[in-house]
CSV table of C-alpha atoms in Angstrom, one decimal:
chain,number,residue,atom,x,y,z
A,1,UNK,CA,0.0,0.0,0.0
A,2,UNK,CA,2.0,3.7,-0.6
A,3,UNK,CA,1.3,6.1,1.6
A,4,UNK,CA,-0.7,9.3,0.1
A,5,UNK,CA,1.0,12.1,2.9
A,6,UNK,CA,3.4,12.1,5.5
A,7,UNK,CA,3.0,14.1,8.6
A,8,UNK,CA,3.0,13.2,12.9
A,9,UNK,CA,0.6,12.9,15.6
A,10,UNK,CA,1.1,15.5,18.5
A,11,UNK,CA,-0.1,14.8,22.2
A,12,UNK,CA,1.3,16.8,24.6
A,13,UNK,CA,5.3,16.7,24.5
A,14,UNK,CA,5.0,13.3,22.2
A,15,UNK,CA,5.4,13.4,18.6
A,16,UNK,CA,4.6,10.4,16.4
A,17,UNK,CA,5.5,9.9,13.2
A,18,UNK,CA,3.3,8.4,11.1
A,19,UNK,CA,2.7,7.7,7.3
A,20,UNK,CA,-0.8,7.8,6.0
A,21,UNK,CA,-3.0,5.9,3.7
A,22,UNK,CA,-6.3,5.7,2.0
A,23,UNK,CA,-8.5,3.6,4.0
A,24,UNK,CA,-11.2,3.4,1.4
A,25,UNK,CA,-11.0,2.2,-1.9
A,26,UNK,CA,-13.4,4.0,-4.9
A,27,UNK,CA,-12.5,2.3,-7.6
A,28,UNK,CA,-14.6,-0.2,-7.2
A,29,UNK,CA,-17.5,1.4,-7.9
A,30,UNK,CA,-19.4,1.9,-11.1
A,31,UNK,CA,-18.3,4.9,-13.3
A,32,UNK,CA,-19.2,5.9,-16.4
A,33,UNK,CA,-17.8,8.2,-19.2
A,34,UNK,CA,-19.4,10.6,-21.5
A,35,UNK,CA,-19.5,9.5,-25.0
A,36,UNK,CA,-21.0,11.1,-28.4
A,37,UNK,CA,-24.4,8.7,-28.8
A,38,UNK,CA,-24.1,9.3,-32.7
A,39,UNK,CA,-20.8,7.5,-33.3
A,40,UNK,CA,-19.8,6.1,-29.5
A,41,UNK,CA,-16.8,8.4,-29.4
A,42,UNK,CA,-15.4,9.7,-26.1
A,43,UNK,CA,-16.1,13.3,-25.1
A,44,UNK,CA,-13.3,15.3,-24.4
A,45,UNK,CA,-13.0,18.0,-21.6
A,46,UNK,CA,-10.7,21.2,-22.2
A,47,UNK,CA,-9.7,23.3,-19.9
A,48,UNK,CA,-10.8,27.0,-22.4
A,49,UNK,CA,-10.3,30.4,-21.6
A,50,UNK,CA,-13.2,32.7,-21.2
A,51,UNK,CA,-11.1,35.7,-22.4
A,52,UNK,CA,-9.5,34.4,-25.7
A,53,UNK,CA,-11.3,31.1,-25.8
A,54,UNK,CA,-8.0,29.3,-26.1
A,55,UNK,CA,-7.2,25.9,-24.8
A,56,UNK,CA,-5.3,25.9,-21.9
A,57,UNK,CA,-2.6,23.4,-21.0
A,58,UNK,CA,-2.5,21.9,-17.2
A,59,UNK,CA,1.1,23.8,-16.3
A,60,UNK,CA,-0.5,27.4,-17.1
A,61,UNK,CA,-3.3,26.6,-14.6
A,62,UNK,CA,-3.1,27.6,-11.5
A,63,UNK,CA,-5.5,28.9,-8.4
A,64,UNK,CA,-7.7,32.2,-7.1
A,65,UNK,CA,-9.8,32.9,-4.6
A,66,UNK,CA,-13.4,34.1,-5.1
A,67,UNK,CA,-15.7,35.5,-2.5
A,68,UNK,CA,-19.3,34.2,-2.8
A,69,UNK,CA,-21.3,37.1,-4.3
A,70,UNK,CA,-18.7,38.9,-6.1
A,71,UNK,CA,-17.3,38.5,-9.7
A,72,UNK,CA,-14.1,39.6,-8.3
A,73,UNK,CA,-11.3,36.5,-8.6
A,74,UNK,CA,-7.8,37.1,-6.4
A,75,UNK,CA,-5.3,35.0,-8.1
A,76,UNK,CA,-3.2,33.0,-5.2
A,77,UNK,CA,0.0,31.3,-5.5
A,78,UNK,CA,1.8,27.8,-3.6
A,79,UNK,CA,4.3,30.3,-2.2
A,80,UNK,CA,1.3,32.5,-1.0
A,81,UNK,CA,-0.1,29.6,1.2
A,82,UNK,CA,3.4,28.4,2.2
A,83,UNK,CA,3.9,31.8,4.1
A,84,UNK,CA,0.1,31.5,5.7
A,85,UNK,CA,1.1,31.1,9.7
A,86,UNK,CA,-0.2,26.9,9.9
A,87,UNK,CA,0.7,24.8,12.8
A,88,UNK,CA,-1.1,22.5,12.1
A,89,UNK,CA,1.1,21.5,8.5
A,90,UNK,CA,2.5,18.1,8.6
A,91,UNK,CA,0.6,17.7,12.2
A,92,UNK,CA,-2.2,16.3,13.6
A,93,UNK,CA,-2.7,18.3,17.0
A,94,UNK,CA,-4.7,16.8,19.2
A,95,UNK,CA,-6.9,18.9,21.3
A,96,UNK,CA,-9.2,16.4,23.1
A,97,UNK,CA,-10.1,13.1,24.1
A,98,UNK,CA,-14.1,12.5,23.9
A,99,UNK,CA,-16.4,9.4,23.5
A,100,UNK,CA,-17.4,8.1,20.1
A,101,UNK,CA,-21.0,8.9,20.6
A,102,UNK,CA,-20.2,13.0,21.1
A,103,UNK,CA,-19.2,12.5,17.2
A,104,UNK,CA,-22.0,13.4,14.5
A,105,UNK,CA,-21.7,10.8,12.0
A,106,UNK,CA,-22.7,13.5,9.6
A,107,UNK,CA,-19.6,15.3,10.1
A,108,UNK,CA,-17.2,12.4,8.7
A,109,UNK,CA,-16.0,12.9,5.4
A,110,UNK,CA,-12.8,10.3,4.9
A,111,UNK,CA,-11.0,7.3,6.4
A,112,UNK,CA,-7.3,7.5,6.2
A,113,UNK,CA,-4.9,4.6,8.1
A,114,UNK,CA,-2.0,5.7,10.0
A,115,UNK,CA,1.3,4.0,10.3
A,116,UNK,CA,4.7,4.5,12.1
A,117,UNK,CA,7.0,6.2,10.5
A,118,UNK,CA,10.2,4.6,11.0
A,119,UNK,CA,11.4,2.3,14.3
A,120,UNK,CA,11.3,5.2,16.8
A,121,UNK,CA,7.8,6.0,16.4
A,122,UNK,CA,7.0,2.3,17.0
A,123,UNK,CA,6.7,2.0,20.9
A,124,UNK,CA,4.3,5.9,20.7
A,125,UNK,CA,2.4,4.6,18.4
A,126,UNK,CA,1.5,1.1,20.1
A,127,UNK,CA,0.8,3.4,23.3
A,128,UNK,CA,-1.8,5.7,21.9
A,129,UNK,CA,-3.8,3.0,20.4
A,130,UNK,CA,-3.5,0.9,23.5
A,131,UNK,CA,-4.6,4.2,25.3
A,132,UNK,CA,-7.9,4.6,23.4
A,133,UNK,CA,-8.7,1.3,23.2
A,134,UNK,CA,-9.1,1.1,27.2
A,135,UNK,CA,-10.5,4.3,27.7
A,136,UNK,CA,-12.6,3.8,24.8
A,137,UNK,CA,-12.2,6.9,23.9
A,138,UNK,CA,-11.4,9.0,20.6
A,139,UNK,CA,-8.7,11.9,19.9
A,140,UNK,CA,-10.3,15.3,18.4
A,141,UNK,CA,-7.7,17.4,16.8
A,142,UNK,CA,-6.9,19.4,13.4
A,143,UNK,CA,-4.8,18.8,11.0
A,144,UNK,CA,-3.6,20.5,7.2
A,145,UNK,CA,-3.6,18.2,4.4
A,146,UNK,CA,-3.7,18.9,0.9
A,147,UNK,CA,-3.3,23.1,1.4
A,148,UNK,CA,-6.5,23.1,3.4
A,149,UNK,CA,-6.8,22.8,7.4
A,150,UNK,CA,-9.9,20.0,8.7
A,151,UNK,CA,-10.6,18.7,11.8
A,152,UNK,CA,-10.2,15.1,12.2
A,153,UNK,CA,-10.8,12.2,14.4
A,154,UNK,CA,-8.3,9.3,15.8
A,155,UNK,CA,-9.6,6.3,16.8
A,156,UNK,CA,-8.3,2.5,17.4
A,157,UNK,CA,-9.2,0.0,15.1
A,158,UNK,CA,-8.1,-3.3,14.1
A,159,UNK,CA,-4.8,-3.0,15.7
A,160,UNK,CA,-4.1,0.2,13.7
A,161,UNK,CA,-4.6,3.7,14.1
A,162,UNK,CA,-7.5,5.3,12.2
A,163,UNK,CA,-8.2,8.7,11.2
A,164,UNK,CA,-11.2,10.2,9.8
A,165,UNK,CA,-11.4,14.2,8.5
A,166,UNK,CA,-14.3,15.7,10.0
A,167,UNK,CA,-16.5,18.5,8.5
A,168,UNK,CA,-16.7,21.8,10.4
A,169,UNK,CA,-20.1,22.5,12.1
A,170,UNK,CA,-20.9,25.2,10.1
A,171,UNK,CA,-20.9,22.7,6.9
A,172,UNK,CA,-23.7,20.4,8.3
A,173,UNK,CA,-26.9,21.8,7.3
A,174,UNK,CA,-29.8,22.4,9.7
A,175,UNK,CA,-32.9,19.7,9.5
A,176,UNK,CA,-35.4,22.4,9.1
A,177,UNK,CA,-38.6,21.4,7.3
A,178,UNK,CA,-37.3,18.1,6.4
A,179,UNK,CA,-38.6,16.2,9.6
A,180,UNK,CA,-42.5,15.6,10.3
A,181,UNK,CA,-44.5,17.5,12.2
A,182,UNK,CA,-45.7,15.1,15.6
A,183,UNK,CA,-47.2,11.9,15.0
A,184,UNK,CA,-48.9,10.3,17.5
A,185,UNK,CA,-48.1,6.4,17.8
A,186,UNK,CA,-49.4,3.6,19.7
A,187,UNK,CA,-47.7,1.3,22.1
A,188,UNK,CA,-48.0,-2.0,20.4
A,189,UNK,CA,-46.4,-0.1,16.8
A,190,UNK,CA,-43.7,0.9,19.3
A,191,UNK,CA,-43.2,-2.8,20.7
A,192,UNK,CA,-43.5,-4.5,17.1
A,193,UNK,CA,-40.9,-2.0,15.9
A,194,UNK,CA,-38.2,-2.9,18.2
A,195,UNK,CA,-39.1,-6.6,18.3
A,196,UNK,CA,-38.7,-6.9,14.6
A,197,UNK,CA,-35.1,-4.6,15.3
A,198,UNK,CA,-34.1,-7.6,17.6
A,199,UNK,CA,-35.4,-10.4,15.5
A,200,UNK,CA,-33.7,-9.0,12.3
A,201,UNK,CA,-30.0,-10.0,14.4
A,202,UNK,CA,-26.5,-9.1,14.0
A,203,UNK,CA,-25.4,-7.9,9.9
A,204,UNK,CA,-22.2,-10.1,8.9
A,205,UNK,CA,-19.8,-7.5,7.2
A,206,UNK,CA,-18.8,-10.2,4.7
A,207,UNK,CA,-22.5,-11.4,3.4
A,208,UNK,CA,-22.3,-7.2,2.1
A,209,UNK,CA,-21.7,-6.7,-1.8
A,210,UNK,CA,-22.5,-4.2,-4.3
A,211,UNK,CA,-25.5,-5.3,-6.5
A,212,UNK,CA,-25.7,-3.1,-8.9
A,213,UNK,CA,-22.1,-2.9,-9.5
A,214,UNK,CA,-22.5,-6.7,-10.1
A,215,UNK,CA,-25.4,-6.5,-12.2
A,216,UNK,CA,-23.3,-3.5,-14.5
A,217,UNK,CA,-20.6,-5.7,-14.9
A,218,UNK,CA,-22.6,-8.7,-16.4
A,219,UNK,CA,-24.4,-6.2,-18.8
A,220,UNK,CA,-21.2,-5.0,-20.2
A,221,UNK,CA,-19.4,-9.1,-20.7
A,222,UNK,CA,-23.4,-9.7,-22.7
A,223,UNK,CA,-23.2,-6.9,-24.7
A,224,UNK,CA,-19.4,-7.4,-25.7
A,225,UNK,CA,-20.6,-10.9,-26.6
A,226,UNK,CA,-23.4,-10.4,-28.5
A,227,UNK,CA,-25.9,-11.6,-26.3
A,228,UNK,CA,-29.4,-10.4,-25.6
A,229,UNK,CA,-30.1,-8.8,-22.6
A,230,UNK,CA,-32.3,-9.9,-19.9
A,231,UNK,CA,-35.1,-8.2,-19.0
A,232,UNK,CA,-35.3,-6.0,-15.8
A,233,UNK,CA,-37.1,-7.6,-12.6
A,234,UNK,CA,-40.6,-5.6,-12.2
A,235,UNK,CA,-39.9,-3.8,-9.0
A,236,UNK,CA,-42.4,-2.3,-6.7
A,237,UNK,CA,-43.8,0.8,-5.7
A,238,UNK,CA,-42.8,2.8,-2.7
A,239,UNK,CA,-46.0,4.8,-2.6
A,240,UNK,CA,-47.5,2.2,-1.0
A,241,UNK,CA,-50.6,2.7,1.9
A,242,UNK,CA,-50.8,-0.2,4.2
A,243,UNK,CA,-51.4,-1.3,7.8
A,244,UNK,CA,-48.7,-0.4,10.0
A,245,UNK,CA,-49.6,-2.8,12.6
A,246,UNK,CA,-50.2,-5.9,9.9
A,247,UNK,CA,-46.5,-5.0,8.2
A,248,UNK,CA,-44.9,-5.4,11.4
A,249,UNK,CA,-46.5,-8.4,12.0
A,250,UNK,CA,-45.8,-9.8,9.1
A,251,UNK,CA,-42.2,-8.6,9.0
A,252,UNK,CA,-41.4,-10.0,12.6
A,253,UNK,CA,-42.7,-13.4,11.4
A,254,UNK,CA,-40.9,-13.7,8.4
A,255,UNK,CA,-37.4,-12.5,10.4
A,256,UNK,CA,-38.3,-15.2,12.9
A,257,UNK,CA,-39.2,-18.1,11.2
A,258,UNK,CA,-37.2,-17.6,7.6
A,259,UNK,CA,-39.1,-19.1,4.7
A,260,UNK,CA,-42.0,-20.1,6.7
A,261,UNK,CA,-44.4,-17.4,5.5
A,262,UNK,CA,-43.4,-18.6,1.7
A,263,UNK,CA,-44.4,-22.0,2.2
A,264,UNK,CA,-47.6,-20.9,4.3
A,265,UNK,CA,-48.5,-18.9,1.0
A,266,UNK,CA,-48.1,-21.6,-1.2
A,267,UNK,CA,-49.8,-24.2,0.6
A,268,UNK,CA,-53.1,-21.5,1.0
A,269,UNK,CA,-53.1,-21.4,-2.6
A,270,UNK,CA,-56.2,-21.3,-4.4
A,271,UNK,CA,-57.1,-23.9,-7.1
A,272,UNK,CA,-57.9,-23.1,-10.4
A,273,UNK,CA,-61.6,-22.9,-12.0
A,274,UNK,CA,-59.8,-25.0,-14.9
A,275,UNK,CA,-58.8,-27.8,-12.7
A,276,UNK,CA,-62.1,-28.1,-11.1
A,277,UNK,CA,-64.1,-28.7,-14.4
A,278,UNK,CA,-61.3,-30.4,-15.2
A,279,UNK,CA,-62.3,-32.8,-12.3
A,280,UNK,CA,-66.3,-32.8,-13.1
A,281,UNK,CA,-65.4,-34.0,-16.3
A,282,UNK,CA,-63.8,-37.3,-14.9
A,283,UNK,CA,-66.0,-37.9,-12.8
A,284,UNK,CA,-69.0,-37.9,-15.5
A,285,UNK,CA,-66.9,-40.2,-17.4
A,286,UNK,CA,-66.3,-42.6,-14.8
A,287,UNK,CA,-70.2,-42.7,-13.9
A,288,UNK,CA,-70.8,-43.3,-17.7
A,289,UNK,CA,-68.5,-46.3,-17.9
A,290,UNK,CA,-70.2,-47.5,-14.2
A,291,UNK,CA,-73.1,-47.3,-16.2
A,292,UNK,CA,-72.2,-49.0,-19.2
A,293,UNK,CA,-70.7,-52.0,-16.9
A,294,UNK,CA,-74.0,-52.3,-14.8
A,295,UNK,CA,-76.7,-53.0,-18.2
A,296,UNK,CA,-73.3,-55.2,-20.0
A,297,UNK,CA,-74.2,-56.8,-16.2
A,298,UNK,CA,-77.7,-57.2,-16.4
A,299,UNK,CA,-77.6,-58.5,-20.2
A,300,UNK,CA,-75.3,-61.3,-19.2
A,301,UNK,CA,-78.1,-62.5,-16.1
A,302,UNK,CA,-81.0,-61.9,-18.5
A,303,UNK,CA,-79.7,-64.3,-21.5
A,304,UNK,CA,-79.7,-67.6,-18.8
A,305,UNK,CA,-83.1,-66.5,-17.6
A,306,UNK,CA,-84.8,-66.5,-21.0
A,307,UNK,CA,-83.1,-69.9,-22.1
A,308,UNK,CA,-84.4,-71.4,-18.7
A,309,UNK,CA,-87.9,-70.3,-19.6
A,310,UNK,CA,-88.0,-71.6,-23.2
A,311,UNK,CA,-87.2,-75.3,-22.3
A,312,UNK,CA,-89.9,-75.0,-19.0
A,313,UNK,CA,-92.8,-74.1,-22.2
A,314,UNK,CA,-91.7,-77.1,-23.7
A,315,UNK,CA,-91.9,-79.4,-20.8
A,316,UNK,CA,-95.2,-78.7,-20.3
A,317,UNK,CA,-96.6,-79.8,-22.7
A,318,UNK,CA,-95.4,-83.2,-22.8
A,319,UNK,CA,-97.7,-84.2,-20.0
A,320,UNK,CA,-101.2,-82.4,-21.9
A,321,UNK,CA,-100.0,-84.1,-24.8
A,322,UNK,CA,-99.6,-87.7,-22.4
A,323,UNK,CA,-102.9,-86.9,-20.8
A,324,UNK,CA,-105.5,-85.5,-23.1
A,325,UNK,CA,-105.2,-87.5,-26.4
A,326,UNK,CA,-104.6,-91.0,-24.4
A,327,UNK,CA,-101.1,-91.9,-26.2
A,328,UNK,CA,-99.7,-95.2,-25.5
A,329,UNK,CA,-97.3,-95.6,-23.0
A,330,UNK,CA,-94.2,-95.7,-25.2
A,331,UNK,CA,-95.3,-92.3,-26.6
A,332,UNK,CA,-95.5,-90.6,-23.2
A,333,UNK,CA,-92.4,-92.4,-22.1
A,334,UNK,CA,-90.5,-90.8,-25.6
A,335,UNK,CA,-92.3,-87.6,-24.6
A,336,UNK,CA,-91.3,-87.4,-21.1
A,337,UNK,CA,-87.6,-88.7,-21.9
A,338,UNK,CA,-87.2,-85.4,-24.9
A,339,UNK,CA,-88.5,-83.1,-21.8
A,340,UNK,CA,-86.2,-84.2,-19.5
A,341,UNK,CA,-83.3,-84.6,-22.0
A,342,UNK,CA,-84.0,-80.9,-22.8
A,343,UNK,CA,-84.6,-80.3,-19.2
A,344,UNK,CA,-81.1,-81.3,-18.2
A,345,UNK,CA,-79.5,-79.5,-21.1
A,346,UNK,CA,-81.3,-76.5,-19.5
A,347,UNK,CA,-80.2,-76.9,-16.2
A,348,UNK,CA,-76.4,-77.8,-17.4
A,349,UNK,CA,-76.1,-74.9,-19.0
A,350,UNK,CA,-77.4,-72.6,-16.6
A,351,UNK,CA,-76.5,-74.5,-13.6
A,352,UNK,CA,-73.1,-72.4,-13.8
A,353,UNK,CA,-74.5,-68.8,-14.1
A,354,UNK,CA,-76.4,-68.9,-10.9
A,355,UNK,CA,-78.2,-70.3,-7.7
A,356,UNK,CA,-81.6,-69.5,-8.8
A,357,UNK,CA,-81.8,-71.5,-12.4
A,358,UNK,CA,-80.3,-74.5,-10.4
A,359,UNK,CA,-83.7,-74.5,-7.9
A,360,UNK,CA,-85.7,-74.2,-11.2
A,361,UNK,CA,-84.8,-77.3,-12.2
A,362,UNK,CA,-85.0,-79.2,-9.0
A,363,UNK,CA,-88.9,-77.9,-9.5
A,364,UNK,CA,-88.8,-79.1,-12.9
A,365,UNK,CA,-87.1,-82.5,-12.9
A,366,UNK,CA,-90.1,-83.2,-9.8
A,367,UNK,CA,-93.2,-82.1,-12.0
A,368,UNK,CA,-91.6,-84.1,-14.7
A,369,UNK,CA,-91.5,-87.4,-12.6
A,370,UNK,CA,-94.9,-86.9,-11.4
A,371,UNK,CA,-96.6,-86.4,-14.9
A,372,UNK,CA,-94.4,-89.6,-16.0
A,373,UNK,CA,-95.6,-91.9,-13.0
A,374,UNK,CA,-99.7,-90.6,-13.7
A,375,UNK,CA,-99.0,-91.1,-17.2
A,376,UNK,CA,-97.6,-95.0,-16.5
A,377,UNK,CA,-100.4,-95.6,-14.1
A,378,UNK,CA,-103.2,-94.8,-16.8
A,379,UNK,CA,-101.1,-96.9,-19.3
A,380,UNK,CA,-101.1,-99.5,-17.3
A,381,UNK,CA,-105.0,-99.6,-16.5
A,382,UNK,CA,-105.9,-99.8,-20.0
A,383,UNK,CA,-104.1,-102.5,-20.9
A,384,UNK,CA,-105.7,-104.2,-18.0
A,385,UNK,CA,-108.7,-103.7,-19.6
């Protein structure tokens, strides 16, 4: 790291010298340059003369002092400011020793890293910082840098010395009209505030990253290769009017229990009108197939039924046909033996398909053997005769 200025620290009758170096670094950050739209050339700045309108080369510039309101400029030269009585040139004076918390935060302006200077400033050095750090305090003092004096603040940090230039009161501006008139708050907004402060935890310096600087970068490597580039995210508005109570709520819910409040959203969700015809639909088709199964069903019990009944007709009239017309006894017996023969072909085929044709022809085979002993009987007497 190369030190930017060179100067000491003065407490007292101690002197330490110290080198100093930029504690921040700006590069980083996104920058752009100005560029002619038309052809994507750079735009150049020049330095022009309001007298001739000349261009001006850096060496022939130099500086002047004007006083705010008049058009009057006092040229001032390096050896003009050398001879300006500053004791502060080259040294930080320190004038106080204060907590960190008497310091405006609004009056820092830039962080700067001391060092020693060389191996006699080594054992000072270590004893300041060692200083502050048990007294927790901070050193208030002034100090010219750069042609112009600032106030600036020393502080222990890290196991270095750190030194932050300070604004001067008068450059903080007042807070007039900016602030809210009174608001009147409850005491549960209050609570809910600072619980969701505690829930929210302790910020890990290394989780912290620029964004946007990130998101720059990545637009610059697509457009170098060709590539399309993606869409913004829809963000969302500010302007927003919502339940104060409710948001904190919510917000100290979701800091305590992480994704729960995601998952409770998607498992609330809502199911579409689509997927509920969707459902109707199925279910019509499965009641039209039950259907269709129940008269296939009914078909296949009626067909045994009606071939039991056609063969029962038949056997019925064998014994009229025995009886009225007084046939012979071998007739009735041929009769009665087709009925039966049919009879049994009935009840083997539907003897199978169900309980109920099997008692039919039980019934059967007994009227059958009745009609055949009446029909034997009457046979019998006429021959007698």
């Amino acid at each position: 790291m190369r030190s930017i200025w060179n100067g000491s620290i003065s407490f007292g009758l101690v002197t330490i010298p110290v080198k100093t170096y930029s504690a921040t670094d700006r590069t980083s950050s996104v920058s752009f340059v100005r560029i002619h739209e038309k052809d994507g050339a750079q735009i150049q700045y020049r330095k022009i003369c309001e007298l001739d309108g000349e261009e001006v080369p850096n060496e022939e510039v130099g500086k002047g002092y004007q006083a705010p309101g008049d058009d009057t400029i006092v040229p001032i030269t390096d050896d003009d400011l050398s001879r300006l009585p500053m004791p502060t040139a080259k040294t930080l004076s320190i004038l106080s020793f204060t907590d960190p918390d008497e310091i405006d935060p609004l009056q820092m302006d830039k962080a700067y890293y001391l060092g020693p200077n060389g191996a006699a400033a080594t054992k000072p050095y270590v004893l300041l910082r060692e200083a502050l750090e048990d007294h927790r305090k901070v050193a208030i003092g002034k100090v010219a840098m750069r042609g112009r004096e600032s106030l600036a603040m020393l502080r222990a940090h890290d196991g270095a010395l750190v030194m932050h230039t300070l604004l001067w009161p008068d450059q903080i501006r007042p807070v007039t009209g900016v602030a809210p008139d009174d608001v009147e708050l409850r005491e549960n907004e209050l609570t809910l505030a600072e619980t969701l402060m505690d829930s929210l935890g302790e910020l890990d310096p290394a989780e912290l990253h620029d964004d946007y600087r990130e998101a720059v970068e990545e637009l610059v490597a697509a457009k170098l290769e060709g590539e399309p580039v993606a869409p913004a995210a829809p963000g969302t508005s500010g302007a927003q009017v919502i339940d104060l109570t409710a948001a904190l709520e919510k917000s100290v819910r979701a800091a305590r229990g992480g994704g729960e409040a995601d998952a409770e959203a998607e498992s609330a969700s809502v199911t579409p009108i689509r997927g509920r015809k969707t459902a109707k639909k199925g279910e019509a088709e499965r009641g039209a197939a039950k259907k269709s199964g129940t008269a296939a069903k009914k078909a296949t019990e009626t067909a045994p039924a009606a071939a039991k009944k056609a063969p029962a007709k038949k056997t019925a009239s064998a014994p009229k046909a025995a009886g009225g017309r007084a046939k012979s006894a071998s007739t009735a017996r041929k009769t009665a033996s087709a009925g039966t023969s049919q009879k049994s072909t009935a009840s083997k085929s539907a003897a199978p398909k169900s309980t109920a044709s099997k008692s039919a022809t039980k019934k059967a085979t007994a009227k059958k053997t009745a009609a055949k002993q009446t029909a034997a009987k009457k046979a019998g007497k006429r021959s007698s005769a």
